[in-house]
XYZ file of C-alpha atoms in Angstrom:
146
model
C 139.582 41.200 122.868
C 139.182 38.077 123.381
C 142.142 34.869 122.685
C 142.307 33.273 119.705
C 140.869 29.947 119.300
C 143.692 27.430 119.804
C 145.327 26.886 116.258
C 146.187 23.167 115.253
C 149.536 24.008 113.978
C 150.310 20.622 113.247
C 147.181 20.624 110.972
C 148.414 24.260 109.604
C 151.908 22.682 108.819
C 150.657 20.254 106.491
C 149.411 22.798 104.370
C 152.807 24.975 103.526
C 154.358 23.721 100.733
C 158.079 23.975 99.198
C 159.695 24.445 102.533
C 163.446 24.745 102.028
C 166.021 25.860 105.270
C 166.718 29.708 104.812
C 170.399 29.684 103.119
C 172.353 31.995 104.986
C 170.820 32.057 108.236
C 173.328 31.480 110.872
C 171.095 30.303 113.836
C 172.824 32.476 116.381
C 169.113 32.163 118.026
C 168.755 29.296 117.857
C 165.541 28.868 115.569
C 165.913 26.731 112.630
C 163.735 28.574 109.612
C 162.186 27.798 106.233
C 161.115 29.342 103.825
C 157.967 27.820 102.068
C 154.222 28.451 100.576
C 150.667 28.799 102.486
C 147.963 29.459 100.229
C 149.420 31.299 97.786
C 151.780 33.179 100.309
C 155.433 33.021 100.610
C 155.468 32.261 104.650
C 158.698 31.634 107.182
C 157.976 28.393 109.838
C 160.287 28.878 112.629
C 161.035 25.931 114.704
C 162.575 25.962 118.240
C 163.543 23.947 121.074
C 162.867 25.498 124.244
C 166.186 24.382 125.677
C 167.721 26.180 122.892
C 166.324 29.144 121.754
C 167.828 32.631 122.965
C 164.887 34.384 122.633
C 163.227 32.444 125.467
C 166.127 31.724 127.178
C 167.175 35.464 127.434
C 163.652 36.393 127.931
C 162.875 34.127 130.772
C 159.995 32.430 128.879
C 160.550 28.571 127.747
C 156.620 28.588 127.325
C 157.151 30.997 124.346
C 155.789 34.824 125.013
C 155.753 35.654 121.093
C 152.874 32.781 120.701
C 151.352 33.874 124.011
C 150.851 37.857 122.476
C 149.907 36.507 119.291
C 147.152 33.926 120.619
C 145.919 36.781 123.172
C 145.722 39.170 120.416
C 147.974 41.472 122.003
C 149.926 41.924 118.476
C 146.410 42.852 116.957
C 146.389 45.905 119.083
C 149.635 47.289 118.011
C 149.203 51.081 116.849
C 148.996 52.048 113.167
C 152.425 52.687 111.831
C 153.668 49.054 113.593
C 152.590 45.553 113.332
C 153.606 42.133 113.350
C 154.187 38.758 110.635
C 152.509 36.110 112.714
C 150.226 34.034 110.838
C 150.145 31.414 113.558
C 152.348 29.601 116.417
C 151.909 27.018 118.591
C 153.774 23.977 120.379
C 153.694 20.298 118.236
C 155.840 17.614 119.109
C 157.554 19.364 122.304
C 158.822 22.547 119.924
C 157.517 26.129 119.463
C 156.510 26.682 115.436
C 155.796 29.942 114.693
C 154.242 30.626 110.789
C 154.598 34.187 109.255
C 154.590 36.113 106.333
C 158.192 35.909 104.695
C 159.377 39.967 105.092
C 162.213 39.113 102.642
C 164.618 42.029 103.078
C 162.899 44.010 105.058
C 164.807 41.676 108.161
C 168.014 43.285 110.065
C 170.696 41.001 109.088
C 173.482 41.378 112.041
C 175.292 43.089 109.934
C 173.117 45.832 108.323
C 173.356 49.739 109.188
C 169.930 51.227 110.110
C 169.771 54.859 108.578
C 168.680 57.872 109.768
C 165.335 57.701 108.947
C 164.841 53.956 110.074
C 165.871 54.703 113.036
C 163.618 57.616 113.330
C 160.848 55.444 112.064
C 161.869 52.770 114.638
C 161.689 54.833 117.691
C 158.803 56.279 116.219
C 157.254 53.007 116.461
C 158.280 52.416 119.672
C 157.237 55.249 121.063
C 153.871 54.466 119.751
C 153.976 50.989 121.255
C 154.973 52.665 124.503
C 152.109 55.295 124.450
C 149.085 52.209 123.395
C 150.194 49.951 126.103
C 151.656 52.141 128.992
C 148.724 52.260 131.170
C 147.544 48.738 130.686
C 150.374 46.652 129.791
C 149.384 42.952 128.478
C 150.358 40.446 131.243
C 153.430 38.277 130.544
C 155.715 40.841 129.546
C 159.603 40.605 129.753
C 160.439 43.184 132.897
C 162.818 45.816 131.397
C 165.605 44.225 133.963
C 165.954 40.958 132.431
């Protein structure tokens, strides 16, 4: 699968209206989250500073692995039963900005307990992703040791 054309994230952000900071987001990851509306769809706009985001720092990838996996089309090859919420991602003003569908209550909080059925579905999805990419893992993944 070929890579997506480079999205002009700054132009897309001009189309996101009614942006407000997400209440109750404690900022543990280092990301700034806003809710907004894009073409009638509820979206989340995530903005991260490369030197202050937990996922970029812990994963050893200040250039944005999530953005690259989306841009390279890897997330579109996820197996049935799994998926992703990304609409667009890119760099603007030295910050990595991701626009994604607002998944609302489906996003786990730090204190939410996962039920056995949810855990079964989660591990089933993880196993499916592993089977899909085991023989040909995408370039630039975070290694397990990290």
